[in-house]
CSV table of C-alpha atoms in Angstrom, one decimal:
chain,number,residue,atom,x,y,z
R,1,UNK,CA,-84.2,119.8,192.8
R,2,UNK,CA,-84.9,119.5,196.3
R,3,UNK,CA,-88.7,119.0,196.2
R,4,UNK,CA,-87.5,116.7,193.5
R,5,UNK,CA,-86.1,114.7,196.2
R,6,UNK,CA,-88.7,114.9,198.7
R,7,UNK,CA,-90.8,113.3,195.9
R,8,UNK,CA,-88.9,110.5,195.3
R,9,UNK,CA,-88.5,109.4,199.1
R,10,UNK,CA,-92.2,110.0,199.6
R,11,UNK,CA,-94.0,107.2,198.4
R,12,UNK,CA,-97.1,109.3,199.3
R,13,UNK,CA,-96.1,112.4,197.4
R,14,UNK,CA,-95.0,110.6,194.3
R,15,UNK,CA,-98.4,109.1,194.1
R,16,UNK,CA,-99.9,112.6,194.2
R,17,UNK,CA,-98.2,113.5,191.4
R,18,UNK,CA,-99.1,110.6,189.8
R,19,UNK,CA,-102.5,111.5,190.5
R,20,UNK,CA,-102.3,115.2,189.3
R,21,UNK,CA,-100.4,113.9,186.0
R,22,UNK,CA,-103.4,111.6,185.4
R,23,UNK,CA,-106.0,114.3,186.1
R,24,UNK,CA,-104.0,116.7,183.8
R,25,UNK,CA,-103.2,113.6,181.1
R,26,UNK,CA,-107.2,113.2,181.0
R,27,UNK,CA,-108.1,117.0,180.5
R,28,UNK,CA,-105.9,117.3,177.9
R,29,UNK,CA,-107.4,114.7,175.8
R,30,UNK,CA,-111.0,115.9,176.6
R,31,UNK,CA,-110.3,119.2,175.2
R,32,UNK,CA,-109.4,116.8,172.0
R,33,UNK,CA,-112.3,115.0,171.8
R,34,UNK,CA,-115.3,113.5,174.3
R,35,UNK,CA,-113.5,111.0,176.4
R,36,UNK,CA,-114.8,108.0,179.1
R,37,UNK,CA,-112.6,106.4,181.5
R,38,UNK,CA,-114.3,103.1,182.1
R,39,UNK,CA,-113.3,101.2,185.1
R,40,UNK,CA,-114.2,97.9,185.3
R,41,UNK,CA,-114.4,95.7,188.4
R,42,UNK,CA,-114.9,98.3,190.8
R,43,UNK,CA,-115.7,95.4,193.8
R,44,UNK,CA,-112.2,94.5,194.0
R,45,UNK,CA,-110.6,97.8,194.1
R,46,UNK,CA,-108.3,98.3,197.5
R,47,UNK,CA,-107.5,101.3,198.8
R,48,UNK,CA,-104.8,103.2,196.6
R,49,UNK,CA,-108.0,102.7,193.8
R,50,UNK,CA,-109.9,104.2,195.9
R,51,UNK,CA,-106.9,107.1,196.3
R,52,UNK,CA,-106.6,107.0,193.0
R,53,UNK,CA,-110.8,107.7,192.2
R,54,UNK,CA,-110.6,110.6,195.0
R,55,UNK,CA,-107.0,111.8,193.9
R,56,UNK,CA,-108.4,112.2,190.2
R,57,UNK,CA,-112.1,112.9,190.1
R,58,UNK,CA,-112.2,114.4,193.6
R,59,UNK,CA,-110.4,117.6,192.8
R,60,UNK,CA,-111.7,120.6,192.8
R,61,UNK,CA,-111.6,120.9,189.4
R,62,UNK,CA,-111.8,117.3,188.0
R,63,UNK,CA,-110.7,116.3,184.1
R,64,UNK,CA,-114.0,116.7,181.7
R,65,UNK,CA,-114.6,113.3,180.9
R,66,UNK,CA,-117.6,110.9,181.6
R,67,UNK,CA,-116.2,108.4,184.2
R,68,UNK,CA,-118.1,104.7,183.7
R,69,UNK,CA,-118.1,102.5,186.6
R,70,UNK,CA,-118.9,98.9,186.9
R,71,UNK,CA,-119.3,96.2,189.3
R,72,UNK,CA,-120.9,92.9,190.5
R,73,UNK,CA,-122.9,93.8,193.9
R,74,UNK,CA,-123.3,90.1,194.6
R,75,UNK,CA,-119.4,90.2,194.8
R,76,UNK,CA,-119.1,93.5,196.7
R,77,UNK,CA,-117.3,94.0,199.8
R,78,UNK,CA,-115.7,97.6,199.0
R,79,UNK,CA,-112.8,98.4,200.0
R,80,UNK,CA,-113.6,101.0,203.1
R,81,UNK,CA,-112.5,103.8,201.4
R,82,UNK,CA,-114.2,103.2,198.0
R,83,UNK,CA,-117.8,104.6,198.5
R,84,UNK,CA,-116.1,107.7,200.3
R,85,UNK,CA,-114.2,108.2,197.0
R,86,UNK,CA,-117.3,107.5,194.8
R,87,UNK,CA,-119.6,109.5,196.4
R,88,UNK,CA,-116.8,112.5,196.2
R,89,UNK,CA,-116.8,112.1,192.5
R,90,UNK,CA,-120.2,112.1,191.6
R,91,UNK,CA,-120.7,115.1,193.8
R,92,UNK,CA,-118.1,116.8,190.8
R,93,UNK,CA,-120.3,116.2,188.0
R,94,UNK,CA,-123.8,114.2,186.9
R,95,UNK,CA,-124.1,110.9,188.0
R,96,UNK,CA,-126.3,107.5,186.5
R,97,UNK,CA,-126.6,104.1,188.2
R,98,UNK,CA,-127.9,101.8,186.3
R,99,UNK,CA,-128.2,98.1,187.9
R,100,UNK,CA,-127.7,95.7,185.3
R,101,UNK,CA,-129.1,92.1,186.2
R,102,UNK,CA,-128.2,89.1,184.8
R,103,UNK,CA,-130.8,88.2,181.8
R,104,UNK,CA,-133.5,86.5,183.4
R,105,UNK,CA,-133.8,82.1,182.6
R,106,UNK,CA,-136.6,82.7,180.0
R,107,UNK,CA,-134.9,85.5,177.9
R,108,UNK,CA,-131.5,83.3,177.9
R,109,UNK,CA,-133.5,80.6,176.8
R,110,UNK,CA,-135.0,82.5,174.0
R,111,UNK,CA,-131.7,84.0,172.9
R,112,UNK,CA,-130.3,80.2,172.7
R,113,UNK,CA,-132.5,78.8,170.9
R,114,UNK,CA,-133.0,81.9,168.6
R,115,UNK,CA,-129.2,81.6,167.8
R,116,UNK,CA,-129.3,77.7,167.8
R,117,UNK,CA,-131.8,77.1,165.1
R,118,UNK,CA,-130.6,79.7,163.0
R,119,UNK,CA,-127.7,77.7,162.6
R,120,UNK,CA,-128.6,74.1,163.2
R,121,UNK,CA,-129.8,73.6,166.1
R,122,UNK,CA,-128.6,72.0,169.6
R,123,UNK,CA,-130.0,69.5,172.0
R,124,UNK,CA,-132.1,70.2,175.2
R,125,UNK,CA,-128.7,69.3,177.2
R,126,UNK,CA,-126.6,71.9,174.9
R,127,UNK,CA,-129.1,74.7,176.1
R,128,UNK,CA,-129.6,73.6,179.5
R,129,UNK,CA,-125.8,73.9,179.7
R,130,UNK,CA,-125.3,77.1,177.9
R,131,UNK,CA,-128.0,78.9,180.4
R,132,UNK,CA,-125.6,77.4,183.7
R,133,UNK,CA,-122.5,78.6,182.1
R,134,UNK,CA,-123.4,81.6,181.0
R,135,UNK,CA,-125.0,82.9,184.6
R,136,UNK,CA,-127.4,85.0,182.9
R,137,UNK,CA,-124.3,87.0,180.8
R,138,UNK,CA,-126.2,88.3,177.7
R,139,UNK,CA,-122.8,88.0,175.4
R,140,UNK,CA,-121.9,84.8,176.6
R,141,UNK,CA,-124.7,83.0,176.2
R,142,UNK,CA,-125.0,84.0,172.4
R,143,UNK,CA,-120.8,83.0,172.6
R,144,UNK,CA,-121.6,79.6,173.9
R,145,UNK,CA,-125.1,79.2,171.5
R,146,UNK,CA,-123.2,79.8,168.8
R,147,UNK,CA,-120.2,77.4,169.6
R,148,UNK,CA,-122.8,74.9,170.9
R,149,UNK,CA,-124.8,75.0,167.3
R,150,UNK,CA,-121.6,74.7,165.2
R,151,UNK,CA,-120.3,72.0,166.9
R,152,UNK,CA,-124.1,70.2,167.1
R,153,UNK,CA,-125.2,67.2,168.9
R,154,UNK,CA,-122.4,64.7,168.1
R,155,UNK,CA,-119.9,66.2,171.2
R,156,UNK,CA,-123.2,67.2,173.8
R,157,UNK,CA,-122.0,67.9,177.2
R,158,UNK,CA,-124.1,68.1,180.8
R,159,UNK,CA,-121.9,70.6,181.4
R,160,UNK,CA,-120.1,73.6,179.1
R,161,UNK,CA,-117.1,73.7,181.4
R,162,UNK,CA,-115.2,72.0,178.6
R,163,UNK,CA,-117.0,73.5,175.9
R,164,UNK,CA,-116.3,77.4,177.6
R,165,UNK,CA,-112.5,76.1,177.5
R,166,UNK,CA,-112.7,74.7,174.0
R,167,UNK,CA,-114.8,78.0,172.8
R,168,UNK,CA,-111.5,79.7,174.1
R,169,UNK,CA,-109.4,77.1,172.3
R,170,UNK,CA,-111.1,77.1,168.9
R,171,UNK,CA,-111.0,81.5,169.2
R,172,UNK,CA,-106.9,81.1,169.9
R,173,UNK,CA,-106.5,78.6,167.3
R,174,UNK,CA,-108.1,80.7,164.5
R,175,UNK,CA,-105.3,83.4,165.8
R,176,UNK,CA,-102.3,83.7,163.4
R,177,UNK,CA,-99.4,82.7,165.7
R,178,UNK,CA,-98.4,86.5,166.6
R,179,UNK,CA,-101.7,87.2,167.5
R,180,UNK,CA,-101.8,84.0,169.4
R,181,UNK,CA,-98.3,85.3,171.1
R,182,UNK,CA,-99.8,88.6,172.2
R,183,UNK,CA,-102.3,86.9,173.7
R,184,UNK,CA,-100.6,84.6,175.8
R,185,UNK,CA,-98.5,87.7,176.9
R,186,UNK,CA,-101.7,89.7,177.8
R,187,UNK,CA,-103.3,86.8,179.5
R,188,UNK,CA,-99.8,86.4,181.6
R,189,UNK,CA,-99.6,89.6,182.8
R,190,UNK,CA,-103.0,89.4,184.0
């Protein structure tokens, strides 16, 4: 009852055993089945992720899972702590990089016009401004192709910042209104 206590008053030591239930919670459900713990957006992690990544996978004895990292270097500035953390976990088990780029012009290009004609087509402005959009994001420049060749040449753009939005639009509308509701939840809570 008393360390109970102490616990409770000691923001630090609560978050410990947080850490330890996660670590257990995780190595029970590997002894289940093959597990990955994928953790996406590692650039803007602040410290207590990086706590949290040394808390769990640091250990001595960390949970049996594959852990999956990912992140935007462009947008790095890691939180001091992080790479400490990181390097602590991958010195725990086997550990990949893979640098994924963004899909090179050319390649969009082909990918655009590969899903454009198959279903109609689209204009030299439509794919100029599905490449801009997308950045070089494989998935959403077959999203915006796709959008861009069912809705043709009649409503062609300079720019897809409208069309991204209505993409979005057109998805939620096709939504039955619960699913629609969870949604809006989801996206509120961030």
């Amino acid at each position: 009852r008393a360390k109970e206590m102490t616990v409770r008053g000691d923001p630090r030591a609560l978050r410990q055993v947080g850490f330890l239930a996660l670590r257990n919670l995780l190595a029970r459900v590997a002894t289940r089945q093959p597990t990955v713990l994928w953790l996406d957006d590692v650039q803007w992690a602040d410290a207590d992720s990086a706590a949290l990544v040394e808390g769990v996978f640091g250990a001595s004895e960390p949970p049996p899972i594959e852990l999956v990292l990912s992140r935007r270097l462009e947008d790095e500035a890691l939180q001091p702590a992080l790479p400490a953390a990181l390097s602590l976990a991958k010195t725990r088990g086997r550990s990949f990089e893979i640098n994924l780029a963004p899909l090179p012009e050319d390649s969009a290009v082909s990918l655009a016009r590969r899903i454009t004609s198959r279903e109609g087509g689209a204009g030299a402005d439509a794919l100029g401004a599905i490449l801009e959009e997308a950045a070089g994001v494989p998935y959403l420049v077959a999203e915006l192709a796709h959008f861009a060749a069912r809705r043709g040449d009649r409503r062609a753009e300079g720019s897809l910042q409208a069309t991204a939005g209505s993409l979005l639009r057109e998805r939620l509308q096709a939504l039955s209104s619960q699913d629609r509701t969870l949604v809006e939840i989801a996206a509120l809570s961030g």
